């Protein structure tokens, strides 16, 4: 596939690829340290946010499961919620 694209140095016929020796010759641009620091801070911040969101999501799932358990075991009655006249009178 790489050979078909005109990528010199690609090898193989069934599954084309690059040899390590050819790969290390490719130039790679590395951003300045200041830019790397900014990127690292952003990644850390986002990782922290994802962790907090995951904890919040787990708490919501636990709350949902508790509410469902209350409803399904009959600890909380839902019959008044089904009667529209009674709901309007209490509002």
Tab-separated table of N, CA and C in Angstrom:
chain	number	residue	atom	x	y	z
A	1	UNK	N	0.829	-1.185	0.000
A	1	UNK	CA	0.000	0.000	0.000
A	1	UNK	C	0.875	1.250	0.000
A	2	UNK	N	1.898	1.263	0.848
A	2	UNK	CA	2.788	2.416	0.869
A	2	UNK	C	3.546	2.536	-0.443
A	3	UNK	N	3.891	1.392	-1.006
A	3	UNK	CA	4.601	1.397	-2.277
A	3	UNK	C	3.712	1.956	-3.384
A	4	UNK	N	2.417	1.620	-3.341
A	4	UNK	CA	1.470	2.115	-4.340
A	4	UNK	C	1.298	3.623	-4.216
A	5	UNK	N	1.442	4.133	-3.015
A	5	UNK	CA	1.310	5.578	-2.796
A	5	UNK	C	2.556	6.319	-3.228
A	6	UNK	N	3.567	5.593	-3.608
A	6	UNK	CA	4.803	6.235	-4.018
A	6	UNK	C	5.711	6.531	-2.842
A	7	UNK	N	5.557	5.762	-1.767
A	7	UNK	CA	6.378	5.966	-0.578
A	7	UNK	C	7.667	5.163	-0.734
A	8	UNK	N	8.794	5.840	-1.022
A	8	UNK	CA	10.038	5.102	-1.207
A	8	UNK	C	10.486	4.462	0.106
A	9	UNK	N	11.089	3.314	-0.022
A	9	UNK	CA	11.580	2.624	1.163
A	9	UNK	C	10.589	1.670	1.780
A	10	UNK	N	9.359	1.610	1.239
A	10	UNK	CA	8.393	0.675	1.791
A	10	UNK	C	8.749	-0.725	1.320
A	11	UNK	N	8.420	-1.690	2.157
A	11	UNK	CA	8.771	-3.073	1.849
A	11	UNK	C	7.554	-3.961	1.959
A	12	UNK	N	7.680	-5.162	1.418
A	12	UNK	CA	6.614	-6.155	1.532
A	12	UNK	C	5.636	-6.064	0.389
A	13	UNK	N	4.953	-7.175	0.147
A	13	UNK	CA	3.963	-7.196	-0.924
A	13	UNK	C	2.566	-7.402	-0.368
A	14	UNK	N	2.421	-8.262	0.616
A	14	UNK	CA	1.108	-8.505	1.195
A	14	UNK	C	0.751	-7.418	2.198
A	15	UNK	N	1.628	-7.190	3.138
A	15	UNK	CA	1.434	-6.147	4.138
A	15	UNK	C	2.661	-5.247	4.095
A	16	UNK	N	2.523	-4.154	3.389
A	16	UNK	CA	3.671	-3.272	3.241
A	16	UNK	C	3.928	-2.505	4.530
A	17	UNK	N	5.155	-2.097	4.718
A	17	UNK	CA	5.514	-1.351	5.910
A	17	UNK	C	6.827	-0.641	5.705
A	18	UNK	N	7.291	-0.012	6.729
A	18	UNK	CA	8.567	0.688	6.689
A	18	UNK	C	9.559	-0.039	7.590
A	19	UNK	N	10.780	-0.103	7.124
A	19	UNK	CA	11.841	-0.666	7.948
A	19	UNK	C	12.246	0.375	8.984
A	20	UNK	N	12.681	-0.077	10.144
A	20	UNK	CA	13.087	0.836	11.206
A	20	UNK	C	14.209	1.759	10.732
A	21	UNK	N	15.135	1.208	9.973
A	21	UNK	CA	16.257	2.004	9.486
A	21	UNK	C	15.771	3.165	8.625
A	22	UNK	N	14.731	2.941	7.844
A	22	UNK	CA	14.176	4.006	7.013
A	22	UNK	C	13.363	4.990	7.863
A	23	UNK	N	12.696	4.461	8.877
A	23	UNK	CA	11.835	5.285	9.715
A	23	UNK	C	12.640	6.299	10.533
A	24	UNK	N	13.793	5.889	11.041
A	24	UNK	CA	14.592	6.812	11.854
A	24	UNK	C	15.214	7.928	11.014
A	25	UNK	N	15.244	7.779	9.721
A	25	UNK	CA	15.782	8.818	8.844
A	25	UNK	C	14.783	9.956	8.605
A	26	UNK	N	13.496	9.710	8.905
A	26	UNK	CA	12.472	10.725	8.653
A	26	UNK	C	12.624	11.889	9.634
A	27	UNK	N	12.552	13.114	9.141
A	27	UNK	CA	12.661	14.264	10.049
A	27	UNK	C	11.378	14.425	10.869
A	28	UNK	N	11.551	14.715	12.144
A	28	UNK	CA	10.413	14.916	13.039
A	28	UNK	C	10.592	16.276	13.711
A	29	UNK	N	9.583	17.108	13.568
A	29	UNK	CA	9.650	18.418	14.195
A	29	UNK	C	9.172	18.313	15.644
A	30	UNK	N	9.964	18.837	16.555
A	30	UNK	CA	9.628	18.825	17.970
A	30	UNK	C	9.344	20.266	18.378
A	31	UNK	N	8.189	20.493	19.017
A	31	UNK	CA	7.859	21.860	19.412
A	31	UNK	C	8.803	22.360	20.509
A	32	UNK	N	8.909	23.675	20.653
A	32	UNK	CA	9.744	24.231	21.711
A	32	UNK	C	9.260	23.788	23.096
A	33	UNK	N	10.148	23.854	24.073
A	33	UNK	CA	9.834	23.398	25.435
A	33	UNK	C	8.640	24.161	25.997
A	34	UNK	N	8.549	25.455	25.728
A	34	UNK	CA	7.416	26.242	26.238
A	34	UNK	C	6.095	25.697	25.693
A	35	UNK	N	6.077	25.385	24.422
A	35	UNK	CA	4.853	24.831	23.811
A	35	UNK	C	4.553	23.439	24.353
A	36	UNK	N	5.587	22.653	24.598
A	36	UNK	CA	5.399	21.331	25.189
A	36	UNK	C	4.806	21.449	26.591
A	37	UNK	N	5.266	22.450	27.356
A	37	UNK	CA	4.746	22.662	28.714
A	37	UNK	C	3.274	23.032	28.685
A	38	UNK	N	2.913	23.901	27.747
A	38	UNK	CA	1.506	24.293	27.614
A	38	UNK	C	0.648	23.075	27.261
A	39	UNK	N	1.133	22.269	26.321
A	39	UNK	CA	0.393	21.067	25.922
A	39	UNK	C	0.268	20.099	27.091
A	40	UNK	N	1.341	19.950	27.870
A	40	UNK	CA	1.311	19.044	29.017
A	40	UNK	C	0.312	19.525	30.067
A	41	UNK	N	0.280	20.838	30.306
A	41	UNK	CA	-0.683	21.396	31.261
A	41	UNK	C	-2.117	21.158	30.799
A	42	UNK	N	-2.360	21.375	29.512
A	42	UNK	CA	-3.707	21.146	28.976
A	42	UNK	C	-4.110	19.679	29.104
A	43	UNK	N	-3.187	18.779	28.786
A	43	UNK	CA	-3.495	17.351	28.891
A	43	UNK	C	-3.763	16.951	30.339
A	44	UNK	N	-2.959	17.475	31.264
A	44	UNK	CA	-3.171	17.172	32.669
A	44	UNK	C	-4.522	17.699	33.137
A	45	UNK	N	-4.847	18.934	32.725
A	45	UNK	CA	-6.118	19.540	33.099
A	45	UNK	C	-7.296	18.726	32.572
A	46	UNK	N	-7.203	18.320	31.314
A	46	UNK	CA	-8.289	17.536	30.718
A	46	UNK	C	-8.398	16.159	31.362
A	47	UNK	N	-7.265	15.559	31.674
A	47	UNK	CA	-7.276	14.255	32.335
A	47	UNK	C	-7.934	14.363	33.706
A	48	UNK	N	-7.616	15.441	34.420
A	48	UNK	CA	-8.218	15.666	35.726
A	48	UNK	C	-9.726	15.859	35.592
A	49	UNK	N	-10.134	16.618	34.599
A	49	UNK	CA	-11.562	16.867	34.371
A	49	UNK	C	-12.296	15.568	34.040
A	50	UNK	N	-11.686	14.738	33.209
A	50	UNK	CA	-12.308	13.459	32.851
A	50	UNK	C	-12.471	12.592	34.100
A	51	UNK	N	-11.465	12.591	34.969
A	51	UNK	CA	-11.557	11.824	36.213
A	51	UNK	C	-12.693	12.308	37.095
A	52	UNK	N	-12.827	13.639	37.218
A	52	UNK	CA	-13.909	14.195	38.031
A	52	UNK	C	-15.271	13.871	37.426
A	53	UNK	N	-15.374	13.977	36.104
A	53	UNK	CA	-16.639	13.655	35.432
A	53	UNK	C	-16.998	12.182	35.613
A	54	UNK	N	-15.985	11.328	35.559
A	54	UNK	CA	-16.224	9.884	35.739
A	54	UNK	C	-16.747	9.610	37.157
A	55	UNK	N	-16.159	10.262	38.172
A	55	UNK	CA	-16.622	10.088	39.548
A	55	UNK	C	-18.062	10.566	39.681
A	56	UNK	N	-18.375	11.716	39.089
A	56	UNK	CA	-19.740	12.243	39.129
A	56	UNK	C	-20.711	11.288	38.444
A	57	UNK	N	-20.306	10.736	37.309
A	57	UNK	CA	-21.147	9.793	36.564
A	57	UNK	C	-21.429	8.550	37.411
A	58	UNK	N	-20.398	8.042	38.093
A	58	UNK	CA	-20.577	6.860	38.939
A	58	UNK	C	-21.569	7.155	40.063
A	59	UNK	N	-21.466	8.352	40.665
A	59	UNK	CA	-22.404	8.735	41.724
A	59	UNK	C	-23.829	8.815	41.193
A	60	UNK	N	-23.995	9.350	39.990
A	60	UNK	CA	-25.337	9.420	39.395
A	60	UNK	C	-25.903	8.032	39.125
A	61	UNK	N	-25.066	7.124	38.653
A	61	UNK	CA	-25.517	5.743	38.405
A	61	UNK	C	-25.950	5.098	39.710
A	62	UNK	N	-25.172	5.313	40.789
A	62	UNK	CA	-25.523	4.753	42.090
A	62	UNK	C	-26.835	5.339	42.601
A	63	UNK	N	-27.021	6.648	42.409
A	63	UNK	CA	-28.268	7.291	42.827
A	63	UNK	C	-29.451	6.752	42.038
A	64	UNK	N	-29.264	6.590	40.721
A	64	UNK	CA	-30.328	6.035	39.874
A	64	UNK	C	-30.693	4.631	40.329
A	65	UNK	N	-29.686	3.813	40.609
A	65	UNK	CA	-29.949	2.445	41.050
A	65	UNK	C	-30.687	2.429	42.383
A	66	UNK	N	-30.326	3.336	43.289
A	66	UNK	CA	-31.020	3.421	44.566
A	66	UNK	C	-32.467	3.842	44.396
A	67	UNK	N	-32.703	4.831	43.530
A	67	UNK	CA	-34.076	5.274	43.281
A	67	UNK	C	-34.911	4.175	42.627
A	68	UNK	N	-34.310	3.458	41.686
A	68	UNK	CA	-35.028	2.356	41.043
A	68	UNK	C	-35.358	1.273	42.064
A	69	UNK	N	-34.429	0.994	42.960
A	69	UNK	CA	-34.661	-0.015	44.001
A	69	UNK	C	-35.813	0.422	44.902
A	70	UNK	N	-35.831	1.724	45.290
A	70	UNK	CA	-36.927	2.232	46.120
A	70	UNK	C	-38.267	2.073	45.427
A	71	UNK	N	-38.306	2.377	44.136
A	71	UNK	CA	-39.563	2.270	43.401
A	71	UNK	C	-39.993	0.817	43.217
A	72	UNK	N	-39.050	-0.035	42.865
A	72	UNK	CA	-39.400	-1.424	42.564
A	72	UNK	C	-39.737	-2.237	43.811
A	73	UNK	N	-39.200	-1.869	44.958
A	73	UNK	CA	-39.512	-2.596	46.192
A	73	UNK	C	-40.737	-2.019	46.881
A	74	UNK	N	-41.232	-0.878	46.420
A	74	UNK	CA	-42.438	-0.288	46.987
A	74	UNK	C	-42.180	0.628	48.163
A	75	UNK	N	-40.928	0.921	48.464
A	75	UNK	CA	-40.634	1.849	49.567
A	75	UNK	C	-41.140	3.251	49.234
A	76	UNK	N	-41.166	3.582	47.958
A	76	UNK	CA	-41.708	4.863	47.512
A	76	UNK	C	-42.899	4.555	46.622
A	77	UNK	N	-44.043	5.157	46.968
A	77	UNK	CA	-45.257	4.886	46.207
A	77	UNK	C	-45.343	5.865	45.039
A	78	UNK	N	-45.710	5.332	43.875
A	78	UNK	CA	-45.829	6.168	42.678
A	78	UNK	C	-47.281	6.368	42.265
A	79	UNK	N	-48.209	5.751	42.976
A	79	UNK	CA	-49.618	5.862	42.615
A	79	UNK	C	-50.079	7.322	42.579
A	80	UNK	N	-49.726	8.164	43.551
A	80	UNK	CA	-50.162	9.570	43.468
A	80	UNK	C	-49.616	10.285	42.228
A	81	UNK	N	-48.497	9.870	41.738
A	81	UNK	CA	-47.921	10.505	40.553
A	81	UNK	C	-48.686	10.161	39.292
A	82	UNK	N	-49.419	9.063	39.328
A	82	UNK	CA	-50.167	8.623	38.151
A	82	UNK	C	-51.502	9.333	38.018
A	83	UNK	N	-52.036	9.909	39.095
A	83	UNK	CA	-53.332	10.587	39.074
A	83	UNK	C	-53.112	12.069	38.781
A	84	UNK	N	-53.496	12.557	37.586
A	84	UNK	CA	-53.238	13.958	37.226
A	84	UNK	C	-53.999	14.965	38.089
A	85	UNK	N	-55.206	14.616	38.563
A	85	UNK	CA	-55.973	15.552	39.390
A	85	UNK	C	-55.301	15.753	40.743
A	86	UNK	N	-54.811	14.695	41.333
A	86	UNK	CA	-54.156	14.798	42.633
A	86	UNK	C	-52.839	15.559	42.505
A	87	UNK	N	-52.138	15.368	41.397
A	87	UNK	CA	-50.872	16.072	41.171
A	87	UNK	C	-51.133	17.569	41.032
A	88	UNK	N	-52.203	17.949	40.319
A	88	UNK	CA	-52.536	19.360	40.129
A	88	UNK	C	-52.979	20.000	41.446
A	89	UNK	N	-53.654	19.250	42.309
A	89	UNK	CA	-54.139	19.787	43.577
A	89	UNK	C	-52.982	20.043	44.542
A	90	UNK	N	-51.945	19.232	44.470
A	90	UNK	CA	-50.827	19.402	45.391
A	90	UNK	C	-49.861	20.471	44.906
A	91	UNK	N	-49.949	20.830	43.639
A	91	UNK	CA	-48.997	21.821	43.083
A	91	UNK	C	-49.338	23.230	43.413
